[in-house]
Amino acid sequence: MPTDSPALLVADLRKRYGDRDVVTGLSLRAERGELTAVLGPNGAGKTTTIECCEGLRRPDGGRVAVLGLDRSAPENAPELRRRVGVMLQEGGLPLSPRAVDVLEHVARLHDRPGAAAPLLERLGLTAVARTRVRHLSGGQRQRLALACAIVGEPELVFLDEPTAGLDPQARLAVWDLVRSLREAGTSIVLTTHLMTEAEDLADRVVVVDRGSVVAAGTPDELRGTPHVRVVVPPGATAAAVAADLGSALAAHPRLVTAVEGGDVLVRHGDGGDLDTADLALVATALTRAGHRAAQVALARPTLEDAFLALTGRELRREAA
Ligand SMILES: Nc1ncnc2c1ncn2[C@@H]1O[C@H](COP(=O)(O)OP(=O)(O)OP(=O)(O)O)[C@@H](O)[C@H]1O
């Protein structure tokens, strides 16, 4: 069995529902011991992709290798069930048993499970441990589903939108747990449409839009470098301010001016970081060009900005 294989390798994955192509040649790689976030708007195909990786859906094309094992080979299924944890978006929990019984049942399916009680405590579920699943709130069920995914101490865990619908306190508890799993060396593949979740937790982010990967890298790589953002004052147009600023900065050819999203951005032509000295240069140039009312700031692009730049659409919008 290969030991240097990545936690997950997806190559040219394709899936259609009826006559609709939902995953259209998607390839990604998640390294062992890392947290890989699959980030994309609602409907981008994240769940479909992850369910193909979990063995819950049969792809129409492409290959999936999990921990170096071919996902489509039936003989690998028992081993993958032991070594991989899965948290489904809808929970997939039986409704009649009590929460603790579900968790202990799942734990017994694994070779070396962790203890149920500390996990319930960590996820704020101790008080409802003896409550039947059907009487748990949506957020409590979701946390129980997370507990079930990790109680077997799997090498790789798939978390499909683990914090969707949770209140801020429960969300922080889940993030905390996910961080400590990652620190303990578990490989994690997490889908999310929350930019902050990807930004704060992930070693690497795979950005998915309309069924394929549009970018992949560390959060820093995807965000790009700090730039100076000029908010155009009322009565002026971004194009006019950019043109005036470009002329005023002509003595500094490394500073490149462009219009983006209604603002004027100044970047390093060679891709380097801008600093406060560059900010001062831009502010002085704006004053010289007669745009004294413009607001200038050193800005670090967010993943939201990166997504907008890549797709021309906002992350929080439904995929068309
Ligand atoms: N079983 C199904 N039958 C038909 N269409 C489906 C099915 N499951 C998903 N779809 C459609 O496929 C597209 C991708 O859905 P998917 O759930 O994979 O996206 P997603 O990125 O996970 O979105 P979300 O963040 O909302 O969960 C959506 O348009 C969805 O309506």
XYZ file of C-alpha atoms and ligand atoms in Angstrom:
351
model
C 0.000 0.000 0.000
C 1.515 3.371 -0.955
C 2.370 5.466 2.105
C 3.379 8.623 0.265
C 0.013 8.990 -1.441
C -2.014 12.088 -0.588
C -5.004 11.849 1.737
C -7.271 12.438 -1.247
C -6.692 12.573 -4.957
C -9.529 13.432 -7.308
C -8.866 13.415 -11.049
C -11.263 14.667 -13.715
C -14.359 13.840 -11.647
C -17.678 14.079 -13.488
C -21.209 13.746 -12.215
C -24.528 14.581 -13.823
C -28.052 14.511 -12.464
C -30.471 13.852 -15.317
C -29.314 16.079 -18.147
C -27.502 18.485 -15.829
C -23.699 18.368 -15.491
C -23.003 19.252 -11.865
C -19.357 18.207 -11.541
C -17.500 18.850 -14.761
C -13.953 17.474 -14.685
C -12.956 18.406 -11.149
C -9.443 17.596 -9.937
C -8.020 18.225 -6.486
C -5.436 16.944 -4.073
C -5.539 17.015 -0.266
C -2.270 16.306 1.534
C -1.983 14.122 4.623
C -2.015 15.959 7.931
C -3.468 19.082 6.331
C -6.863 20.715 6.418
C -8.097 21.238 2.888
C -11.157 23.450 2.480
C -13.327 23.032 -0.600
C -14.842 26.487 -0.906
C -17.584 27.544 -3.277
C -21.054 29.080 -3.460
C -24.256 27.099 -2.846
C -24.825 24.670 -5.671
C -21.212 24.684 -6.888
C -21.000 20.894 -6.610
C -19.087 20.565 -3.310
C -21.405 18.056 -1.652
C -21.680 15.982 -4.811
C -17.883 15.873 -5.063
C -17.409 14.977 -1.400
C -20.128 12.299 -1.567
C -18.296 10.724 -4.529
C -15.149 10.722 -2.359
C -17.047 9.195 0.563
C -18.342 6.397 -1.657
C -21.947 7.560 -1.282
C -22.343 8.514 -4.935
C -21.035 6.810 -8.037
C -19.187 9.244 -10.307
C -19.973 9.282 -14.030
C -16.296 9.733 -14.818
C -12.865 10.356 -13.340
C -10.940 8.735 -10.505
C -10.954 9.111 -6.725
C -8.187 7.705 -4.511
C -8.656 7.952 -0.738
C -5.567 7.297 1.421
C -4.016 5.807 -1.723
C -6.901 3.363 -2.239
C -9.143 3.355 -5.304
C -12.537 4.493 -4.053
C -14.416 2.648 -6.786
C -12.959 -0.778 -5.905
C -15.506 -2.587 -3.683
C -12.746 -4.534 -1.919
C -11.393 -1.245 -0.483
C -14.701 -0.241 1.100
C -14.332 -2.057 4.470
C -10.828 -0.666 5.033
C -11.891 2.847 4.076
C -14.869 2.622 6.430
C -12.465 1.961 9.291
C -9.896 4.594 8.359
C -12.124 7.434 7.169
C -14.669 9.488 9.141
C -17.653 11.063 7.420
C -19.924 13.879 8.558
C -22.836 14.227 6.203
C -24.520 17.555 5.527
C -27.919 16.204 6.530
C -26.535 14.338 9.523
C -27.795 10.904 8.459
C -28.419 9.923 12.097
C -30.992 7.391 13.318
C -33.737 9.241 15.180
C -34.915 6.799 17.866
C -31.766 6.052 19.922
C -30.327 8.359 22.550
C -27.417 10.589 21.449
C -24.806 8.796 23.558
C -25.945 5.370 22.316
C -25.532 6.458 18.692
C -22.049 7.712 19.395
C -21.017 4.601 21.321
C -22.415 2.387 18.552
C -20.348 4.228 15.936
C -17.283 4.049 18.214
C -17.593 0.242 18.409
C -17.295 0.001 14.608
C -13.711 1.234 14.844
C -10.511 -0.504 15.960
C -9.264 2.137 18.398
C -12.096 4.574 19.123
C -11.809 7.588 21.385
C -14.033 7.951 24.449
C -17.565 9.225 23.872
C -18.009 11.297 27.051
C -15.153 13.828 26.541
C -16.224 14.307 22.931
C -19.806 15.044 23.970
C -18.469 17.459 26.590
C -16.244 19.202 24.063
C -19.171 19.715 21.723
C -21.526 20.946 24.445
C -23.724 17.834 24.231
C -23.316 16.368 27.742
C -26.660 17.710 28.939
C -28.472 16.052 26.018
C -26.447 12.821 25.929
C -29.477 10.780 27.044
C -31.919 12.631 24.790
C -33.285 10.781 21.781
C -31.883 12.104 18.500
C -35.358 13.078 17.254
C -35.645 15.547 20.180
C -32.268 17.217 19.558
C -32.199 20.646 17.921
C -30.745 20.926 14.409
C -27.471 22.302 15.777
C -27.217 19.539 18.397
C -27.767 16.865 15.743
C -25.121 18.456 13.626
C -22.615 18.378 16.475
C -23.532 14.758 17.181
C -22.898 13.958 13.495
C -19.464 15.574 13.859
C -18.791 13.515 16.982
C -19.756 10.351 15.075
C -17.393 11.284 12.245
C -14.391 11.583 14.532
C -15.003 9.213 17.456
C -13.219 6.426 15.550
C -10.069 8.611 15.425
C -9.922 8.291 11.622
C -6.848 9.149 9.559
C -8.978 11.231 7.226
C -12.258 12.960 7.967
C -14.723 14.508 5.523
C -16.773 17.339 6.999
C -19.544 18.683 4.773
C -20.418 22.224 5.887
C -19.790 21.344 9.554
C -20.905 24.703 10.941
C -23.864 25.463 8.658
C -26.756 26.691 10.787
C -24.860 26.676 14.091
C -25.032 29.621 16.485
C -21.749 31.553 16.950
C -20.835 29.765 20.198
C -21.369 26.278 18.744
C -19.495 27.331 15.626
C -16.470 28.341 17.695
C -16.592 25.014 19.581
C -16.606 23.133 16.272
C -13.737 25.222 14.895
C -11.775 24.570 18.058
C -12.305 20.835 17.755
C -11.416 20.836 14.070
C -8.201 22.730 14.857
C -7.193 20.233 17.513
C -7.908 17.316 15.155
C -5.667 18.948 12.610
C -2.960 19.504 15.250
C -3.179 15.823 16.172
C -2.287 15.010 12.550
C -5.709 14.057 11.154
C -6.173 14.849 7.479
C -9.341 16.885 7.040
C -11.336 17.729 3.935
C -14.011 20.278 4.730
C -16.548 21.852 2.423
C -17.797 25.332 3.145
C -19.279 28.383 1.539
C -18.006 30.482 4.441
C -14.957 32.393 3.422
C -13.879 32.947 7.039
C -14.084 29.235 7.777
C -11.718 28.496 4.895
C -9.471 31.457 5.684
C -9.129 30.668 9.398
C -8.886 26.886 9.365
C -7.404 25.718 6.100
C -3.846 24.910 5.124
C -4.998 24.837 1.528
C -8.162 26.020 -0.157
C -9.658 24.585 -3.331
C -12.100 27.060 -4.862
C -14.929 25.356 -6.746
C -17.366 27.099 -9.039
C -19.902 25.497 -11.362
C -18.548 22.013 -10.906
C -14.839 22.571 -11.377
C -11.836 24.015 -9.586
C -11.130 27.650 -10.414
C -8.163 28.105 -8.060
C -6.215 26.251 -5.388
C -3.523 27.272 -2.955
C -2.870 28.413 0.587
C -5.194 31.167 1.830
C -2.278 33.615 1.470
C -1.573 32.573 -2.098
C -5.225 32.933 -3.058
C -5.720 36.278 -1.369
C -2.778 37.802 -3.166
C -0.657 40.659 -1.918
C -1.603 43.772 0.020
C -2.490 46.727 -2.180
C -3.583 50.313 -1.760
C -7.321 50.807 -2.205
C -8.593 54.249 -3.198
C -12.282 54.853 -2.534
C -13.414 57.274 -5.230
C -14.996 60.480 -3.830
C -18.553 61.440 -4.809
C -18.653 63.348 -8.095
C -15.588 61.590 -9.548
C -15.413 58.412 -11.607
C -13.054 55.551 -10.873
C -11.711 55.704 -14.438
C -10.878 59.421 -14.113
C -9.224 59.021 -10.697
C -7.223 56.026 -11.972
C -6.036 57.984 -15.006
C -5.035 61.024 -12.898
C -3.354 58.840 -10.288
C -1.521 56.848 -12.954
C -0.066 60.098 -14.364
C 0.848 61.414 -10.901
C 2.646 58.152 -10.127
C 4.516 58.080 -13.454
C 7.832 58.476 -11.622
C 7.150 55.175 -9.807
C 6.619 52.651 -12.606
C 6.542 49.705 -10.154
C 3.176 51.026 -8.881
C 0.382 49.882 -11.185
C -3.071 51.488 -11.049
C -6.291 49.689 -12.032
C -10.055 49.985 -11.530
C -11.660 47.058 -9.701
C -15.154 46.784 -8.250
C -15.733 50.541 -8.479
C -12.564 51.396 -6.518
C -9.075 52.214 -7.732
C -6.403 49.731 -6.684
C -2.670 50.295 -6.738
C -0.459 47.212 -6.782
C 3.171 46.348 -7.215
C 3.786 45.480 -10.870
C 6.129 42.664 -9.768
C 3.563 41.148 -7.378
C 5.327 42.294 -4.194
C 3.673 43.636 -1.031
C 2.856 47.325 -0.735
C 3.674 49.042 2.548
C 2.957 52.328 4.314
C 5.666 54.143 2.289
C 3.731 53.245 -0.887
C 0.508 54.347 0.825
C 2.100 57.751 1.498
C 3.230 57.989 -2.153
C -0.319 57.261 -3.368
C -1.844 59.767 -0.916
C 0.604 62.474 -2.058
C -0.059 61.688 -5.730
C -3.833 61.930 -5.161
C -3.389 65.330 -3.520
C -1.226 66.506 -6.443
C -3.854 65.240 -8.886
C -6.551 67.261 -7.092
C -8.402 64.312 -5.516
C -8.069 65.437 -1.894
C -11.367 63.858 -0.802
C -10.394 60.329 -1.875
C -9.984 57.799 0.944
C -6.877 55.639 0.790
C -5.973 52.549 2.804
C -3.573 49.672 2.733
C -5.812 46.659 2.142
C -5.329 42.931 2.267
C -7.632 41.143 -0.167
C -9.947 38.542 1.391
C -10.847 35.200 -0.157
C -14.153 36.869 -1.026
C -12.215 39.421 -3.119
C -10.214 36.609 -4.698
C -13.412 34.710 -5.565
C -14.924 37.836 -7.090
C -11.774 38.448 -9.132
C -11.720 34.816 -10.332
C -15.381 34.363 -11.206
C -16.819 37.870 -11.431
C -19.445 36.767 -8.891
C -19.825 36.900 -5.137
C -19.223 33.803 -3.057
C -22.426 34.124 -1.081
C -24.598 34.106 -4.200
C -26.233 30.915 -5.430
C -24.412 29.383 -8.398
C -26.482 29.995 -11.510
N -29.700 14.087 -6.003
C -29.761 15.147 -6.810
N -30.544 15.157 -7.894
C -30.592 16.204 -8.740
N -29.863 17.347 -8.569
C -29.067 17.401 -7.494
C -28.964 16.317 -6.549
N -28.066 16.668 -5.602
C -27.648 17.909 -5.919
N -28.234 18.349 -7.051
C -27.983 19.639 -7.714
O -26.627 19.671 -8.070
C -26.068 20.962 -7.884
C -24.864 20.873 -6.970
O -25.315 20.488 -5.678
P -24.302 20.249 -4.477
O -25.141 19.915 -3.296
O -23.266 19.284 -4.892
O -23.654 21.697 -4.336
P -22.937 22.361 -3.101
O -21.800 23.137 -3.648
O -22.615 21.330 -2.082
O -24.046 23.340 -2.544
P -24.447 23.679 -1.034
O -23.350 24.576 -0.508
O -25.742 24.384 -1.199
O -24.572 22.376 -0.302
C -27.177 21.819 -7.309
O -27.750 22.553 -8.355
C -28.177 20.810 -6.783
O -29.480 21.307 -6.859
